[in-house]
Coordinates of C-alpha atoms and ligand atoms in Angstrom, one line a residue:
Q1 CA -10.6 22.8 -19.9
W2 CA -12.9 19.9 -18.8
Y3 CA -13.4 16.6 -20.7
F4 CA -16.3 14.2 -20.2
D5 CA -17.5 10.6 -21.2
E6 CA -18.4 11.8 -24.7
D7 CA -14.8 12.9 -25.3
G8 CA -13.3 9.5 -24.6
D9 CA -13.4 6.6 -27.1
L10 CA -12.7 3.2 -25.5
S11 CA -12.2 1.6 -28.9
V12 CA -8.7 3.1 -29.0
L13 CA -7.8 0.7 -26.2
A14 CA -9.0 -2.4 -28.2
G15 CA -6.4 -5.1 -28.3
K16 CA -4.2 -3.4 -25.7
T17 CA -3.3 -4.9 -22.4
V18 CA -3.2 -2.5 -19.4
G19 CA -0.7 -3.5 -16.7
V20 CA -1.4 -2.1 -13.2
F21 CA 1.8 -2.0 -11.2
G22 CA 1.1 -1.9 -7.5
Y23 CA -2.3 -3.2 -6.3
G24 CA -2.8 -0.8 -3.4
N25 CA -5.1 2.1 -2.8
Q26 CA -5.3 3.4 -6.4
G27 CA -4.2 0.2 -8.2
R28 CA -7.0 -2.0 -7.0
S29 CA -9.8 0.5 -7.6
Q30 CA -8.5 1.6 -11.0
A31 CA -8.0 -2.0 -12.1
L32 CA -11.5 -3.1 -11.0
N33 CA -13.1 0.0 -12.8
M34 CA -11.2 -0.7 -16.0
R35 CA -12.1 -4.4 -16.0
D36 CA -15.8 -3.4 -15.6
A37 CA -15.3 -1.1 -18.6
G38 CA -14.2 -4.1 -20.7
I39 CA -10.5 -3.4 -20.7
D40 CA -8.0 -6.2 -20.6
V41 CA -6.2 -5.7 -17.3
I42 CA -3.3 -7.6 -15.7
V43 CA -1.5 -6.8 -12.5
G44 CA 2.2 -6.6 -11.8
S45 CA 3.1 -6.9 -8.1
R46 CA 5.9 -8.0 -5.8
S47 CA 4.8 -11.0 -3.9
D48 CA 3.0 -9.5 -0.9
A49 CA -0.5 -9.2 0.5
S50 CA -1.5 -7.0 -2.5
A51 CA -0.6 -9.7 -5.0
E52 CA -2.8 -12.2 -3.0
K53 CA -5.6 -9.7 -3.1
S54 CA -5.2 -9.2 -6.8
Q55 CA -5.4 -13.0 -7.4
E56 CA -8.4 -13.2 -5.1
D57 CA -10.1 -10.5 -7.2
G58 CA -9.4 -12.7 -10.3
F59 CA -6.7 -10.7 -12.1
E60 CA -3.8 -12.4 -13.8
T61 CA -1.0 -11.4 -11.4
L62 CA 2.6 -11.5 -12.5
P63 CA 6.0 -10.4 -11.1
L64 CA 6.6 -6.7 -12.0
A65 CA 9.1 -7.3 -14.8
E66 CA 7.0 -10.0 -16.4
A67 CA 3.9 -7.9 -16.4
A68 CA 5.9 -5.0 -17.9
R69 CA 6.9 -7.2 -20.8
K70 CA 3.3 -8.2 -21.4
A71 CA 1.6 -4.8 -21.0
D72 CA 1.1 -2.2 -23.7
I73 CA -0.1 0.5 -21.3
L74 CA 1.6 0.6 -17.9
F75 CA -0.1 2.2 -14.8
V76 CA 2.7 2.9 -12.3
L77 CA 0.8 2.8 -9.0
V78 CA 3.4 2.0 -6.4
P79 CA 4.1 4.6 -3.6
D80 CA 6.0 7.7 -4.9
E81 CA 9.0 7.0 -2.6
V82 CA 9.8 3.6 -4.1
M83 CA 8.7 4.4 -7.6
P84 CA 12.1 5.5 -9.1
A85 CA 13.7 2.2 -8.0
V86 CA 10.8 0.0 -9.1
Y87 CA 10.7 1.9 -12.4
A88 CA 14.5 1.5 -13.0
E89 CA 14.6 -2.1 -12.0
H90 CA 11.4 -3.6 -13.4
I91 CA 9.7 -1.3 -15.8
A92 CA 12.3 0.7 -17.9
P93 CA 14.2 -2.4 -19.1
N94 CA 11.0 -4.0 -20.4
L95 CA 9.5 -1.0 -22.3
V96 CA 9.3 -1.1 -26.1
P97 CA 8.7 1.8 -28.5
G98 CA 5.0 2.8 -28.5
N99 CA 4.3 1.7 -25.0
V100 CA 2.3 4.1 -22.8
V101 CA 3.4 4.9 -19.3
N102 CA 0.8 6.4 -17.0
F103 CA 1.4 8.0 -13.6
A104 CA -1.2 9.0 -10.9
S105 CA 1.1 11.8 -9.6
G106 CA 3.4 14.2 -11.4
Y107 CA 6.1 14.1 -8.7
N108 CA 8.8 11.7 -10.0
V109 CA 8.6 12.7 -13.6
H110 CA 8.4 16.5 -12.9
F111 CA 11.5 16.3 -10.6
K112 CA 13.3 14.0 -13.0
K113 CA 13.6 11.1 -10.5
I114 CA 12.2 9.2 -13.5
V115 CA 13.2 10.1 -17.0
P116 CA 11.3 7.8 -19.4
Q117 CA 12.9 6.9 -22.7
D118 CA 11.7 9.2 -25.6
D119 CA 10.0 6.5 -27.7
V120 CA 7.1 5.9 -25.2
D121 CA 4.1 8.1 -24.4
V122 CA 4.2 9.5 -20.9
I123 CA 0.8 10.6 -19.5
M124 CA -0.8 11.4 -16.1
L125 CA -4.2 10.5 -14.8
A126 CA -4.2 11.8 -11.3
P127 CA -7.5 11.2 -9.4
R128 CA -8.5 13.9 -6.9
M129 CA -9.9 11.1 -4.8
V130 CA -8.6 8.6 -2.3
G131 CA -8.3 5.0 -3.6
Q132 CA -11.5 3.6 -2.1
G133 CA -13.4 6.5 -3.4
V134 CA -12.2 5.8 -6.9
R135 CA -14.1 2.5 -6.7
D136 CA -17.0 3.5 -4.6
T137 CA -18.0 6.7 -6.6
V138 CA -17.9 4.7 -9.9
V139 CA -20.0 1.9 -8.5
A140 CA -22.4 4.6 -7.3
G141 CA -22.5 6.0 -10.8
V142 CA -21.1 9.5 -10.1
G143 CA -17.3 9.1 -10.7
F144 CA -14.6 11.4 -9.5
P145 CA -12.6 14.3 -10.9
S146 CA -8.9 13.9 -12.1
L147 CA -6.1 16.1 -13.4
V148 CA -4.8 14.8 -16.7
A149 CA -1.8 15.7 -18.8
V150 CA 0.5 14.5 -21.6
H151 CA 4.2 14.9 -20.8
Q152 CA 5.5 13.1 -23.9
D153 CA 3.7 12.1 -27.1
A154 CA 5.8 9.6 -28.9
T155 CA 3.0 7.9 -30.8
G156 CA 1.1 11.0 -31.8
H157 CA -2.0 9.5 -30.1
A158 CA -1.2 10.1 -26.4
W159 CA -4.1 12.5 -25.9
S160 CA -6.8 10.1 -27.2
T161 CA -5.3 7.2 -25.2
L162 CA -5.3 9.4 -22.1
I163 CA -8.9 10.4 -22.4
A164 CA -10.0 6.9 -23.2
L165 CA -8.1 5.7 -20.0
A166 CA -9.7 8.4 -18.0
K167 CA -13.1 7.1 -19.2
A168 CA -12.1 3.5 -18.5
I169 CA -11.3 4.3 -14.8
G170 CA -14.6 6.1 -14.5
S171 CA -13.3 9.6 -14.1
T172 CA -14.8 11.3 -17.2
R173 CA -18.2 10.6 -15.8
M174 CA -17.7 13.6 -13.4
G175 CA -15.0 15.2 -15.7
V176 CA -11.3 15.5 -16.0
I177 CA -9.3 18.8 -16.2
E178 CA -6.4 19.3 -18.5
S179 CA -3.4 20.0 -16.3
S180 CA 0.4 19.4 -16.3
F181 CA 2.8 17.3 -14.3
E182 CA 4.1 20.5 -12.7
E183 CA 0.7 21.9 -11.8
E184 CA -0.4 18.6 -10.2
T185 CA 2.9 18.3 -8.3
V186 CA 2.9 21.9 -7.0
A187 CA -0.8 21.8 -6.0
D188 CA -0.5 18.4 -4.3
L189 CA 2.6 19.3 -2.3
F190 CA 1.2 22.7 -1.4
N191 CA -1.8 21.0 0.1
E192 CA 0.5 19.1 2.4
H193 CA 2.8 22.0 3.2
F194 CA -0.1 24.5 3.7
G195 CA 0.3 24.1 7.4
F196 CA -3.1 22.8 8.5
L197 CA -1.6 20.5 11.2
H198 CA 0.5 23.3 12.7
A199 CA -2.4 25.8 12.6
V200 CA -4.4 23.3 14.8
R201 CA -1.4 22.7 17.0
Q202 CA -0.8 26.4 17.5
G203 CA -4.5 26.8 18.3
V204 CA -4.4 24.2 21.0
E205 CA -1.2 25.6 22.5
V206 CA -2.5 29.1 22.7
L207 CA -5.8 28.0 24.2
V208 CA -3.8 26.1 26.9
E209 CA -1.6 29.1 27.5
K210 CA -4.8 31.2 28.1
G211 CA -6.1 28.8 30.7
V212 CA -8.1 26.2 28.8
S213 CA -7.3 22.6 29.7
Y214 CA -5.7 20.3 27.1
E215 CA -8.8 18.0 27.1
A216 CA -11.2 20.9 26.4
A217 CA -8.9 22.4 23.7
I218 CA -8.2 19.2 21.9
L219 CA -11.9 18.2 22.0
E220 CA -12.9 21.6 20.8
L221 CA -10.5 21.9 17.9
Y222 CA -10.6 18.4 16.5
A223 CA -11.3 15.4 18.7
S224 CA -15.0 15.9 18.9
G225 CA -15.4 15.4 15.2
E226 CA -17.1 18.7 14.6
M227 CA -14.3 19.6 12.3
R228 CA -15.0 16.6 10.2
E229 CA -18.6 17.8 9.9
I230 CA -17.5 21.2 8.9
G231 CA -15.0 19.7 6.4
Q232 CA -18.0 17.9 4.9
Y233 CA -19.9 21.2 4.7
F234 CA -17.0 22.6 2.7
V235 CA -17.2 19.7 0.3
D236 CA -20.9 19.8 -0.1
H237 CA -21.7 23.5 0.0
G238 CA -18.4 25.4 -0.7
L239 CA -16.2 27.4 1.6
F240 CA -18.5 30.4 1.9
D241 CA -21.9 29.0 1.4
Q242 CA -21.4 26.5 4.2
L243 CA -21.6 29.5 6.6
K244 CA -25.4 29.3 6.2
L245 CA -25.4 26.1 8.2
H246 CA -23.9 27.8 11.2
S247 CA -25.5 30.1 13.8
R248 CA -25.4 33.8 13.0
T249 CA -22.9 34.2 15.8
S250 CA -20.6 31.6 14.4
A251 CA -20.9 32.8 10.9
F252 CA -20.1 36.4 11.8
G253 CA -17.1 35.2 13.9
Q254 CA -15.8 33.1 11.1
L255 CA -16.4 35.6 8.3
A256 CA -15.4 38.9 9.9
W257 CA -13.7 38.4 13.2
A258 CA -11.3 35.6 12.3
R259 CA -10.0 37.5 9.3
P260 CA -6.4 38.4 9.9
S261 CA -5.3 42.1 9.8
P262 CA -3.9 43.2 6.5
E263 CA -0.4 43.0 8.0
A264 CA -0.9 39.5 9.3
E265 CA -2.4 38.4 6.0
Q266 CA 0.5 39.8 4.1
A267 CA 2.9 37.9 6.4
S268 CA 1.1 34.6 6.1
K269 CA 0.8 35.0 2.3
D270 CA 4.5 35.7 2.1
H271 CA 5.1 32.5 4.0
L272 CA 2.9 30.5 1.6
R273 CA 4.6 32.1 -1.4
N274 CA 7.9 30.9 0.1
V275 CA 6.4 27.4 0.6
I276 CA 5.5 27.3 -3.1
D277 CA 8.9 28.7 -4.3
R278 CA 10.6 25.9 -2.3
I279 CA 8.4 23.3 -4.0
K280 CA 8.9 24.8 -7.5
D281 CA 12.7 25.1 -7.3
G282 CA 13.0 21.5 -6.1
T283 CA 14.3 22.3 -2.6
F284 CA 11.7 20.1 -1.0
A285 CA 12.2 17.2 -3.4
S286 CA 16.0 17.3 -2.9
K287 CA 15.6 17.5 0.9
W288 CA 13.1 14.6 0.9
Q289 CA 15.4 12.5 -1.2
E290 CA 18.3 13.3 1.2
V291 CA 16.2 12.3 4.2
Q292 CA 15.3 9.0 2.6
E293 CA 18.8 8.2 1.6
G294 CA 19.9 9.1 5.2
G295 CA 17.7 6.2 6.5
M296 CA 14.8 8.5 7.5
K297 CA 16.8 9.8 10.6
E298 CA 15.5 13.4 10.2
F299 CA 11.9 12.2 9.8
E300 CA 12.2 10.2 13.0
A301 CA 13.9 13.0 14.8
A302 CA 11.1 15.5 13.9
E303 CA 8.6 13.0 15.2
A304 CA 10.5 12.3 18.4
E305 CA 10.8 16.0 19.0
L306 CA 7.1 16.5 18.9
Q307 CA 6.5 13.4 21.0
Q308 CA 8.4 15.0 23.8
Q309 CA 6.0 18.0 23.8
P310 CA 3.3 18.0 26.5
F311 CA 0.7 18.4 23.7
W312 CA 1.4 14.9 22.3
Q313 CA 1.4 13.3 25.8
E314 CA -1.9 15.0 26.7
E315 CA -3.4 13.9 23.4
L316 CA -2.3 10.3 24.1
K317 CA -3.9 10.4 27.6
L318 CA -7.2 11.9 26.2
Y319 CA -7.4 9.4 23.3
K320 CA -6.8 6.5 25.7
R321 CA -9.6 7.8 27.9
L322 CA -11.9 8.1 24.8
G323 CA -11.0 4.5 24.0
R324 CA -9.7 5.5 20.6
I325 CA -6.3 3.9 21.1
Ligands
NAI1 P1 0.0 2.3 -2.0 O1 0.7 2.8 -0.8 O2 -1.4 1.8 -1.8 O3 0.9 1.1 -2.6 C1 0.6 0.4 -3.7 C2 1.3 -0.9 -3.8 O4 2.7 -0.7 -4.1 C3 1.3 -1.8 -2.6 O5 0.1 -2.6 -2.7 C4 2.5 -2.7 -2.8 O6 2.3 -4.0 -3.3 C5 3.4 -2.0 -3.8 N1 4.7 -1.6 -3.3 C6 5.0 -0.9 -2.2 N2 6.4 -0.9 -2.0 C7 6.9 -1.6 -3.1 C8 8.2 -1.9 -3.5 N3 9.3 -1.4 -2.8 N4 8.4 -2.6 -4.6 C9 7.3 -3.0 -5.3 N5 6.1 -2.8 -5.0 C10 5.9 -2.1 -3.9 O7 0.0 3.4 -3.2 P2 -1.1 4.4 -3.6 O8 -1.5 5.3 -2.4 O9 -2.2 3.7 -4.3 O10 -0.3 5.4 -4.5 C11 0.0 5.0 -5.9 C12 0.1 6.3 -6.7 O11 -1.1 6.9 -6.7 C13 1.1 7.3 -6.2 O12 1.8 7.9 -7.3 C14 0.3 8.3 -5.5 O13 0.9 9.6 -5.4 C15 -0.9 8.3 -6.4 N6 -2.2 8.8 -5.8 C16 -2.6 8.3 -4.6 C17 -3.8 8.8 -4.0 C18 -4.3 8.1 -2.8 O14 -5.4 8.6 -2.3 N7 -3.7 7.1 -2.2 C19 -4.6 9.8 -4.7 C20 -4.1 10.2 -6.0 C21 -2.9 9.8 -6.5

């Protein structure tokens, strides 16, 4: 179900102070949009470049714990990896009954890395838009879609607060969709685990195996920027309708010839089902936590392993030649 501007009542936020914790990609854009909507916004930040930016933009900028004491509604907009520690140290000890805690991603609450006390509202306002777009689309008057959900309703008013906040950040202009912390988490991680990067890698490797040079293969599959243009067609026209913008040869190739055989499709869907199962049962989240606790050694090893491959080296050479690095 969708909700729009007419469903949100900003007057439910009257007299409330919204604290934005983390003045980064999402924090800055959401704070600016809310201020323009007439909301009383303060910023909580560690002392870094983001805090300076927030001051420059004219927001009252306080240390995280101090802002947590002052805010009635808390937007937790620090990176997901550091969020449990920031929440435990600066936010949780300063919450009072009736506060509202808002997340832009379901991850930490869904996987219980953060378990808020039961006398506060816990809501999610998750933009389907990068940070800069959250500001730019609102300034342009169109807004952006979000997934929204109530995880915990201590006050009995969590839903009306959520839709009012969705309006304040400019999202109900385009519309918000009722979702859940789990749905947002699964869909978001699936997008990352879907395998786009490795599909392109395999494409280049097989082209090279079949006699195409690395330069030609890399240019063809992504470096030329054609893929960005096609991605834009997807956004503007839809996955299937964008085919009209291609030659008939290209459209037939994409539509009919590129379609995997039923057996290959079964195998790749089985793989994707397994990917989702490992997200849902928490295997990925536990592994990622283990990697971080281990000082990111596995992350670095995975990167180092790929850096040894001829592909990476060839890409480096090409990108130097193209003047991109
Ligand atoms: P970000 O990477 O821009 O960081 C935000 C701020 O966190 C930084 O400005 C920094 O001051 C602060 N910070 C970083 N480490 C810290 C630490 N150890 N202690 C205290 N403060 C620290 O974050 P971003 O990308 O805006 O993400 C915030 C939330 O929004 C996340 O939950 C993310 O999943 C969600 N989100 C992000 C989207 C995006 O396009 N970036 C899209 C939709 C949701």
